[in-house]
Amino acid sequence: RVLKFNTLSTDHSTFDAVDLFSSHKESKSVDNIPYRKNRPVTEMRRSNFYFGILLPLSCTGFLDRVFPITTTRTKSFQHILQISATKVYFDIEISEAPVGRLVFHLSDPSPLPLHTENLVKLCKGDMRSIEPQCSYVGCAFEYSANYIEDGSGRYRWGHVMKGRGRNAIGRPGELISDSKNQILCTHSCFGGQYYGQKFIDVDNDPGVALTVQVNGPGRGSSRFSIVRVGESPPEWRERLLLNSGVIGRLDPASLETLHSMARQLSGPPTIVASGVI
């Protein structure tokens, strides 16, 4: 029996397994020892390593209990994602008209703790008494044809908030660097890399990532992005995350607000309130 193991978390603590011999119509044997056959094959999107294991029939029941055969997509948003009880929110207006609230679940433990702490403090405005620019309130998302989902093909499947370029940890004008943790949560993708929480598809979840810039322009600053990985065309997907770090996930209940932001022509969406739930 050959099993294909698939890691589902950055700490390699959770695994999926696939019986690669399960589709064979004929039973297999080695030294006249029968092995299981006709198990349904579960399609896996990716794998990190393989183990070739030939097990007698009497041993496979134990293995099924240790490594249950499951799919990459799961039934629970909370089951697969390592989510903190901490959630951040942004109340959005467009041309002074309320649009709704965006709520994001933060990763727990945070793969990029310094960037996450900075985002949380900027959302709460903890440093405004010392540095008034350390806040997202009053800041507008970038707005151009690239951020309007109008079917023209120019939409980039994401929305960028630069903030005011002032950080809430360390000195406000200094860039954040967390190279030690960044190395531990690096994911290869289409010839490049992204960081933070590994993106995976989850049932009943639109797959919208909250990211911070860790490489390239805007790295280590107050900038964050909302990236619609799960809704993007197959040729985009994780390419949208290159050079950034995933630190959270949009609450599915906020998807309508995000769609309203993306499909309007009135002007740039603006944050009028933010904080922690």
Coordinates of C-alpha atoms in Angstrom, one line a residue:
R1 CA 0.0 0.0 0.0
V2 CA 1.4 3.4 -1.0
L3 CA 0.3 6.4 0.9
K4 CA 0.7 10.0 -0.2
F5 CA 0.9 12.4 2.7
N6 CA -0.1 16.0 2.4
T7 CA 0.8 18.7 5.0
L8 CA -2.1 21.0 5.9
S9 CA -0.3 23.4 8.2
T10 CA 3.0 25.3 8.4
D11 CA 4.1 23.3 11.4
H12 CA 3.6 20.0 9.6
S13 CA 1.4 18.7 12.4
T14 CA -1.7 17.8 10.3
F15 CA -1.6 15.3 7.4
D16 CA -3.8 13.9 4.7
A17 CA -3.2 10.5 3.1
V18 CA -4.2 9.0 -0.2
D19 CA -4.2 5.3 -1.1
L20 CA -2.4 5.4 -4.4
F21 CA -3.1 1.7 -5.1
S22 CA -6.8 2.1 -4.4
S23 CA -7.9 2.4 -8.0
H24 CA -6.4 -0.9 -9.0
K25 CA -8.9 -3.5 -10.0
E26 CA -6.7 -6.4 -9.2
S27 CA -5.5 -7.2 -5.7
K28 CA -1.8 -6.9 -5.0
S29 CA 0.3 -9.3 -3.1
V30 CA 3.9 -9.7 -2.1
D31 CA 5.2 -13.1 -1.0
N32 CA 1.6 -14.3 -1.2
I33 CA 0.4 -11.7 1.4
P34 CA -2.8 -10.0 0.2
Y35 CA -3.2 -6.3 0.3
R36 CA -6.3 -4.1 0.3
K37 CA -7.9 -3.1 -3.0
N38 CA -10.7 -1.0 -4.5
R39 CA -10.4 1.9 -2.1
P40 CA -11.9 5.2 -3.6
V41 CA -9.2 7.5 -4.7
T42 CA -9.2 11.0 -3.2
E43 CA -7.8 13.7 -5.4
M44 CA -5.1 15.8 -3.8
R45 CA -4.0 19.2 -4.9
R46 CA -0.5 19.0 -3.7
S47 CA 1.9 16.8 -1.7
N48 CA 5.1 17.4 0.2
F49 CA 6.5 13.9 0.5
Y50 CA 5.7 10.2 -0.2
F51 CA 6.1 7.0 1.8
G52 CA 5.9 3.6 0.2
I53 CA 4.4 1.3 2.7
L54 CA 3.3 -2.3 2.0
L55 CA 1.0 -3.4 4.7
P56 CA -0.8 -6.7 5.3
L57 CA -4.6 -6.5 5.3
S58 CA -4.7 -6.9 9.1
C59 CA -2.7 -3.7 9.6
T60 CA -4.6 -1.3 7.4
G61 CA -7.4 -0.7 9.9
F62 CA -5.0 0.7 12.3
L63 CA -3.5 2.9 9.6
D64 CA -6.9 4.3 8.6
R65 CA -7.4 5.4 12.2
V66 CA -4.1 7.1 12.4
F67 CA -4.1 8.7 8.9
P68 CA -7.8 9.0 7.8
I69 CA -8.4 9.4 4.1
T70 CA -9.7 12.9 3.6
T71 CA -9.8 15.6 0.9
T72 CA -7.8 18.8 0.9
R73 CA -11.1 20.8 1.1
T74 CA -12.7 20.4 4.5
K75 CA -16.1 21.1 5.9
S76 CA -15.1 23.6 8.5
F77 CA -13.5 27.0 8.2
Q78 CA -12.1 26.7 11.7
H79 CA -11.0 23.1 11.4
I80 CA -8.4 23.7 8.7
L81 CA -7.2 27.2 9.4
Q82 CA -5.2 28.1 12.4
I83 CA -7.4 31.0 13.5
S84 CA -7.0 33.3 16.5
A85 CA -9.8 34.6 18.6
T86 CA -8.6 38.0 17.6
K87 CA -10.3 39.6 14.6
V88 CA -9.7 43.0 13.1
Y89 CA -12.3 45.0 11.3
F90 CA -12.5 47.9 8.9
D91 CA -15.7 50.0 8.3
I92 CA -15.8 51.1 4.7
E93 CA -17.4 54.2 3.0
I94 CA -17.4 55.2 -0.6
S95 CA -18.1 58.8 -1.5
E96 CA -19.3 59.3 2.2
A97 CA -21.9 56.5 1.8
P98 CA -21.5 53.5 4.1
V99 CA -20.6 50.2 2.3
G100 CA -20.2 47.7 5.2
R101 CA -17.6 46.1 7.4
L102 CA -14.7 43.9 6.5
V103 CA -13.7 41.4 9.3
F104 CA -10.6 39.3 9.2
H105 CA -9.6 36.3 11.3
L106 CA -5.9 36.5 12.2
S107 CA -3.6 33.4 12.1
D108 CA -2.8 31.8 15.4
P109 CA 0.0 31.5 16.1
S110 CA 1.0 34.3 13.8
P111 CA 3.7 33.1 11.3
L112 CA 4.8 36.8 11.1
P113 CA 4.3 38.1 14.6
L114 CA 5.9 41.5 14.2
H115 CA 3.8 42.3 11.1
T116 CA 0.6 41.1 12.7
E117 CA 1.3 43.1 15.9
N118 CA 1.9 46.2 13.8
L119 CA -1.4 45.7 11.9
V120 CA -3.4 45.2 15.1
K121 CA -1.9 48.3 16.8
L122 CA -2.6 50.4 13.7
C123 CA -6.2 49.1 13.6
K124 CA -6.7 50.0 17.3
G125 CA -4.8 53.3 17.0
D126 CA -2.7 52.5 20.1
M127 CA 0.1 55.0 19.1
R128 CA -2.0 57.9 18.0
S129 CA -1.4 59.9 21.1
I130 CA 2.4 59.7 20.3
E131 CA 2.2 59.6 16.5
P132 CA -1.1 60.8 15.0
Q133 CA -0.3 59.1 11.7
C134 CA -0.3 55.6 13.2
S135 CA -3.8 54.7 12.1
Y136 CA -5.8 53.5 9.1
V137 CA -8.8 55.7 9.8
G138 CA -9.3 58.2 7.0
C139 CA -7.0 56.2 4.6
A140 CA -8.3 55.2 1.1
F141 CA -7.5 52.1 -0.8
E142 CA -5.7 52.4 -4.1
Y143 CA -8.3 53.0 -6.8
S144 CA -7.8 52.7 -10.6
A145 CA -9.0 50.4 -13.4
N146 CA -6.8 47.7 -11.9
Y147 CA -9.0 47.6 -8.8
I148 CA -12.4 47.6 -10.5
E149 CA -14.0 44.3 -11.3
D150 CA -15.8 45.3 -14.5
G151 CA -15.1 42.4 -16.8
S152 CA -12.5 44.2 -18.8
G153 CA -9.7 41.8 -17.7
R154 CA -7.7 44.5 -16.0
Y155 CA -8.8 43.7 -12.5
R156 CA -5.9 42.4 -10.3
W157 CA -8.1 40.4 -7.8
G158 CA -6.9 42.4 -4.8
H159 CA -7.1 45.8 -3.0
V160 CA -4.1 47.6 -1.6
M161 CA -4.1 49.9 1.5
K162 CA -0.8 51.8 1.9
G163 CA -1.8 53.5 5.1
R164 CA 0.3 56.5 6.1
G165 CA 3.7 54.8 6.1
R166 CA 4.0 55.0 9.8
N167 CA 4.4 51.8 11.9
A168 CA 3.1 51.2 15.4
I169 CA 6.0 49.1 16.7
G170 CA 9.5 50.3 16.9
R171 CA 10.2 53.8 15.6
P172 CA 7.3 54.9 13.4
G173 CA 9.5 55.6 10.4
E174 CA 11.5 52.4 10.5
L175 CA 10.6 49.4 8.4
I176 CA 9.7 46.1 10.0
S177 CA 12.0 43.2 9.5
D178 CA 11.2 39.7 10.7
S179 CA 13.6 37.6 8.6
K180 CA 13.9 34.8 11.3
N181 CA 10.2 34.0 11.2
Q182 CA 10.0 34.7 7.5
I183 CA 12.4 31.9 6.7
L184 CA 10.2 29.5 8.7
C185 CA 7.1 30.2 6.8
T186 CA 8.3 30.4 3.2
H187 CA 6.2 28.8 0.4
S188 CA 7.4 28.3 -3.2
C189 CA 5.0 29.2 -5.9
F190 CA 5.4 29.5 -9.7
G191 CA 9.1 30.3 -9.5
G192 CA 8.7 32.7 -6.6
Q193 CA 7.9 32.7 -2.9
Y194 CA 5.3 34.0 -0.5
Y195 CA 5.3 33.8 3.3
G196 CA 3.1 33.4 6.3
Q197 CA 0.2 31.1 6.5
K198 CA 0.0 28.5 3.6
F199 CA -3.0 29.2 1.4
I200 CA -5.4 26.3 1.2
D201 CA -9.0 26.0 -0.1
V202 CA -11.7 25.5 2.5
D203 CA -15.3 24.6 2.0
N204 CA -17.8 27.5 2.3
D205 CA -15.0 30.0 2.3
P206 CA -14.2 32.5 -0.5
G207 CA -10.5 32.2 0.0
V208 CA -9.7 35.9 0.6
A209 CA -6.3 36.5 2.2
L210 CA -5.1 39.4 4.4
T211 CA -1.5 40.0 3.5
V212 CA 1.4 42.3 4.3
Q213 CA 4.3 43.2 2.1
V214 CA 7.5 41.5 3.2
N215 CA 9.6 41.9 -0.1
G216 CA 9.7 44.5 -2.7
P217 CA 8.1 48.0 -2.7
G218 CA 6.2 48.8 0.5
R219 CA 7.8 46.0 2.5
G220 CA 7.8 46.3 6.3
S221 CA 5.5 49.3 6.2
S222 CA 1.9 50.0 7.1
R223 CA 0.8 48.6 3.8
F224 CA -1.6 45.6 3.6
S225 CA -3.6 44.0 0.9
I226 CA -6.9 42.1 0.5
V227 CA -6.3 39.3 -2.0
R228 CA -9.1 37.3 -3.6
V229 CA -7.1 34.1 -4.2
G230 CA -10.0 31.7 -4.2
E231 CA -12.2 33.7 -6.6
S232 CA -9.4 34.5 -9.1
P233 CA -8.9 32.6 -12.4
P234 CA -6.8 29.4 -12.2
E235 CA -3.8 31.1 -13.9
W236 CA -3.7 33.7 -11.0
R237 CA -4.4 31.9 -7.7
E238 CA -1.3 31.8 -5.4
R239 CA 0.7 34.0 -7.9
L240 CA -1.2 36.9 -6.3
L241 CA 0.6 36.2 -3.0
L242 CA 4.2 36.4 -4.3
N243 CA 6.5 38.6 -2.1
S244 CA 3.8 39.0 0.5
G245 CA 3.0 37.4 3.8
V246 CA -0.4 35.9 4.6
I247 CA -1.5 36.7 8.2
G248 CA -5.3 36.3 8.1
R249 CA -8.4 35.4 6.2
L250 CA -11.6 37.3 5.4
D251 CA -14.7 36.3 7.3
P252 CA -17.1 34.8 4.7
A253 CA -19.9 37.1 6.0
S254 CA -17.9 40.1 4.8
L255 CA -17.7 39.0 1.2
E256 CA -20.6 41.1 0.1
T257 CA -18.8 44.2 1.3
L258 CA -15.7 43.3 -0.6
H259 CA -17.7 42.7 -3.7
S260 CA -19.3 46.1 -3.3
M261 CA -15.8 47.7 -3.1
A262 CA -14.6 45.9 -6.2
R263 CA -17.7 46.5 -8.4
Q264 CA -18.4 50.2 -7.9
L265 CA -17.3 53.2 -10.0
S266 CA -18.0 56.0 -7.5
G267 CA -14.5 56.4 -6.1
P268 CA -11.8 55.0 -3.7
P269 CA -13.1 53.0 -0.7
T270 CA -12.1 54.7 2.5
I271 CA -11.6 53.3 6.1
V272 CA -13.8 55.3 8.5
A273 CA -13.3 53.1 11.5
S274 CA -11.1 50.2 12.5
G275 CA -10.4 48.1 15.5
V276 CA -10.2 44.7 17.1
I277 CA -13.1 42.4 17.9

